[in-house]
Short mmCIF file of C-alpha atoms in Angstrom, two decimals:
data_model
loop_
_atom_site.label_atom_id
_atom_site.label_comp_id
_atom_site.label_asym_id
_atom_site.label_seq_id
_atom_site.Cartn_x
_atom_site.Cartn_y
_atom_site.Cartn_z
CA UNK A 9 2.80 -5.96 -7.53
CA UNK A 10 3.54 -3.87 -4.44
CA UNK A 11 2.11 -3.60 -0.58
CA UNK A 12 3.51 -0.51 1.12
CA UNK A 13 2.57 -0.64 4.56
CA UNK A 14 2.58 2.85 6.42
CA UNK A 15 1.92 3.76 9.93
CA UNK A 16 -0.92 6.36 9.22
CA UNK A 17 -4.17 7.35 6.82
CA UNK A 18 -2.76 10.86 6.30
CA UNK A 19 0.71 8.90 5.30
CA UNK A 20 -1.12 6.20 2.27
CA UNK A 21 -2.30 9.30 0.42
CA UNK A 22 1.29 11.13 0.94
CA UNK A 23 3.01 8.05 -0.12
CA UNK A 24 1.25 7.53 -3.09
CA UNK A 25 0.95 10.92 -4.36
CA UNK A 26 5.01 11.07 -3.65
CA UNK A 27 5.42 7.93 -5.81
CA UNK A 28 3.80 9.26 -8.59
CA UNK A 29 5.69 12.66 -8.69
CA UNK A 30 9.17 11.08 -8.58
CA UNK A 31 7.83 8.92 -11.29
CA UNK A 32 6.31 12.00 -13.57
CA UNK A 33 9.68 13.57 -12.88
CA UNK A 34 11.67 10.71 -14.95
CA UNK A 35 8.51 10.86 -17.54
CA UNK A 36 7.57 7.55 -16.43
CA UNK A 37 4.15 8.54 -14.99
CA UNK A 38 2.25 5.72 -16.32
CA UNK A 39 5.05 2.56 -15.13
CA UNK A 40 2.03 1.27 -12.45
CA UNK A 41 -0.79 0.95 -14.27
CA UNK A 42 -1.04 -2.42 -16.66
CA UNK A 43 -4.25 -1.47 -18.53
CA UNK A 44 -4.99 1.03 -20.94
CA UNK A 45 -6.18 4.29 -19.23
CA UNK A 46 -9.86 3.69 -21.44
CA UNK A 47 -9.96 0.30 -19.77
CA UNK A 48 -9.54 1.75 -15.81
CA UNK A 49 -11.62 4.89 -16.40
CA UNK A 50 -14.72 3.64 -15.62
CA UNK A 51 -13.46 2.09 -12.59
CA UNK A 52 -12.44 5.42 -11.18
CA UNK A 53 -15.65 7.14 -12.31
CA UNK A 54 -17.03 5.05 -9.35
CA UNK A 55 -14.29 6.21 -7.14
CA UNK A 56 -15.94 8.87 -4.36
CA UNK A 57 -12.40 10.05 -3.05
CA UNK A 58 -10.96 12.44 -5.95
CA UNK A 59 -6.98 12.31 -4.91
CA UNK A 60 -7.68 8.43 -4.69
CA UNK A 61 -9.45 8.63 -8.50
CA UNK A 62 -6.01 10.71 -9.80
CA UNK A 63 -3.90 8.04 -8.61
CA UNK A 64 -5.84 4.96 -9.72
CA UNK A 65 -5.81 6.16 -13.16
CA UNK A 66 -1.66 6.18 -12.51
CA UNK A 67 -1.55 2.99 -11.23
CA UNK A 68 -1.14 3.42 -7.61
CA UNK A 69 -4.31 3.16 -4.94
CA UNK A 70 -4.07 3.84 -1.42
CA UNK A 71 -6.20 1.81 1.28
CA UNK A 72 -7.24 3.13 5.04
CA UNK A 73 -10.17 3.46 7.47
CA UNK A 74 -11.17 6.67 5.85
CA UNK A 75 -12.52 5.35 2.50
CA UNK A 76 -15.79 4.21 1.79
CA UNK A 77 -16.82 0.33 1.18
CA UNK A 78 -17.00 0.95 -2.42
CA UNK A 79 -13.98 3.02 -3.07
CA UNK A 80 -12.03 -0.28 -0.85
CA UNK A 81 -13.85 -2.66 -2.77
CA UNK A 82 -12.70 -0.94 -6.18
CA UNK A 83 -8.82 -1.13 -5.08
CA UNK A 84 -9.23 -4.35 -4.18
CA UNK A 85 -10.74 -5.60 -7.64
CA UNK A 86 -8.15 -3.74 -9.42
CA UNK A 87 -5.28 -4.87 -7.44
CA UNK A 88 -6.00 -8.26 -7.62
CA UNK A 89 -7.24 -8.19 -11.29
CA UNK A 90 -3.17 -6.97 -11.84
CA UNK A 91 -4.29 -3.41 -13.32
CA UNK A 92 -2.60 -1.80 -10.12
CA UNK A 93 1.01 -2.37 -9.18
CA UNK A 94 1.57 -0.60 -6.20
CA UNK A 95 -1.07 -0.67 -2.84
CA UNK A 96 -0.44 1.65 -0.02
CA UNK A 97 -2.10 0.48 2.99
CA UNK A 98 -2.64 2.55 6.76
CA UNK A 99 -1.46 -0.10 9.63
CA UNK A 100 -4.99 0.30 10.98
CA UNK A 101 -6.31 -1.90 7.52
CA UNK A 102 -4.06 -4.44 8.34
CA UNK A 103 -6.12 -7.10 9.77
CA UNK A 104 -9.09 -6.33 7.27
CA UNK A 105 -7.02 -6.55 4.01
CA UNK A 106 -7.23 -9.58 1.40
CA UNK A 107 -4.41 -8.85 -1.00
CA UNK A 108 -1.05 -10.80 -1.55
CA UNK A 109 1.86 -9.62 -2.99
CA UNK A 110 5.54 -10.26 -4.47
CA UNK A 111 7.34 -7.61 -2.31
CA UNK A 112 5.97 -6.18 0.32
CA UNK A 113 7.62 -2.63 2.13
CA UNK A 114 7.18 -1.63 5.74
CA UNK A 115 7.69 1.82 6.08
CA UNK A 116 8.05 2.01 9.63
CA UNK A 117 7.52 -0.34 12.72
CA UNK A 118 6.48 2.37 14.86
CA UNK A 119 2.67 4.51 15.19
CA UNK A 120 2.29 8.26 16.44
CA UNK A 121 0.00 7.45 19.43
CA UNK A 122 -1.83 10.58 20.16
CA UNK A 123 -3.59 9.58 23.34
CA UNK A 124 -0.09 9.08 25.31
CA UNK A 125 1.83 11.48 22.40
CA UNK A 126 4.74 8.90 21.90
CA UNK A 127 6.00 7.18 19.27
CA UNK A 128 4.77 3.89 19.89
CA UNK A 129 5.98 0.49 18.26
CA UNK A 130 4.07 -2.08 16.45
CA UNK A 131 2.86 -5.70 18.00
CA UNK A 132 5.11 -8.21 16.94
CA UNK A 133 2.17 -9.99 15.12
CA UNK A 134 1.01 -6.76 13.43
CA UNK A 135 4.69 -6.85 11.72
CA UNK A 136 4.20 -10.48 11.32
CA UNK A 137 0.99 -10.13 9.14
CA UNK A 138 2.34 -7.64 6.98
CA UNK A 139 5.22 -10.23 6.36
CA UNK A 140 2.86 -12.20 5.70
CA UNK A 141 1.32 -10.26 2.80
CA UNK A 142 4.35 -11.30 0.48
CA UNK A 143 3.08 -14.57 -0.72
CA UNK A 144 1.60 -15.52 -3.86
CA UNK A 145 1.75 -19.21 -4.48
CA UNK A 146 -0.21 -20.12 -7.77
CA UNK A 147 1.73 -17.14 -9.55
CA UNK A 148 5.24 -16.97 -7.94
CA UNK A 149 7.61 -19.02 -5.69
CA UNK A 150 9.55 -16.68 -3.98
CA UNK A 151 8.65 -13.09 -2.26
CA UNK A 152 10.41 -10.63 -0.59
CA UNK A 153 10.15 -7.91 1.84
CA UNK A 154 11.65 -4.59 2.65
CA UNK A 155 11.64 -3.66 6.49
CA UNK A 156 12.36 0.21 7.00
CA UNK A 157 12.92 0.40 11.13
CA UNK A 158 15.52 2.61 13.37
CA UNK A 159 18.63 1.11 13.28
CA UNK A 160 18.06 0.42 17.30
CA UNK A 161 15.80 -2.15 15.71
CA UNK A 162 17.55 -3.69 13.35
CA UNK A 163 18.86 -6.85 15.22
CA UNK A 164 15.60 -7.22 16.35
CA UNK A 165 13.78 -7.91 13.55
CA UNK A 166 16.81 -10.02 11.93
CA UNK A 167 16.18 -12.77 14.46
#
């Protein structure tokens, strides 16, 4: 399983939607989901958002502040329960979100901040947490994470 943080909401549903079309174009469109597409249907029947209902039955679920309690609570479930191999999650869920993973990818260490209109970087502990994400310890005993940053960053976060 796979945590993709991203800086923004509009960015999870981008991101997952772009997963699954370079995966339709190698005719590999069902790789991320681990159940049969009977078995997740009535899952996403109870989905309210419909782009997040096409990509659940693919395998791949988004998470941000825009989606209801239930549609969150769904993901969740079907993360957890292994049905779902890839999670996108908005920085803002960060502190909110219960799921684990083997490898974890940060897209980006930096937010649009459209009060001040700068490109403004994450808190160290913000990146820390997402780290933190990559552990599993009853199923696996290694993780690993992906860090995408400027390369004016990169010494940085190798310390």
């Amino acid at each position: 399983p796979v945590i993709v943080f991203v800086p923004s909401r509009k960015l999870s549903r981008m991101t997952a939607i772009d997963i699954l079309t370079f995966a339709a174009a190698e005719q590999k469109q069902d790789r991320f989901l681990h159940i049969t597409t009977a078995e997740i249907e009535p899952f996403t029947k109870e989905l309210e958002d419909q782009t997040l209902k096409e990509t659940v039955l693919r395998g791949v679920a988004y998470l941000h502040e825009g989606l209801s309690h239930k549609d969150r609570t769904i993901v969740e479930e079907l993360y957890t329960a292994g049905a779902l191999q890839v999670c996108i999650v908005s920085r803002s869920m960060l502190w909110t979100l219960n799921l684990f993973s083997y490898l974890v990818i940060i897209m980006d260490t930096q937010y649009y901040n459209g009060q001040d209109h700068t490109y403004d970087d994450y808190p160290i502990v913000d990146v820390l947490q997402m780290i933190g994400r990559a552990n599993r310890p009853l199923k696996e005993n290694d993780a690993k994470v992906v860090l995408m940053c400027l390369s004016s960053k990169k010494d940085f976060f190798q310390k």
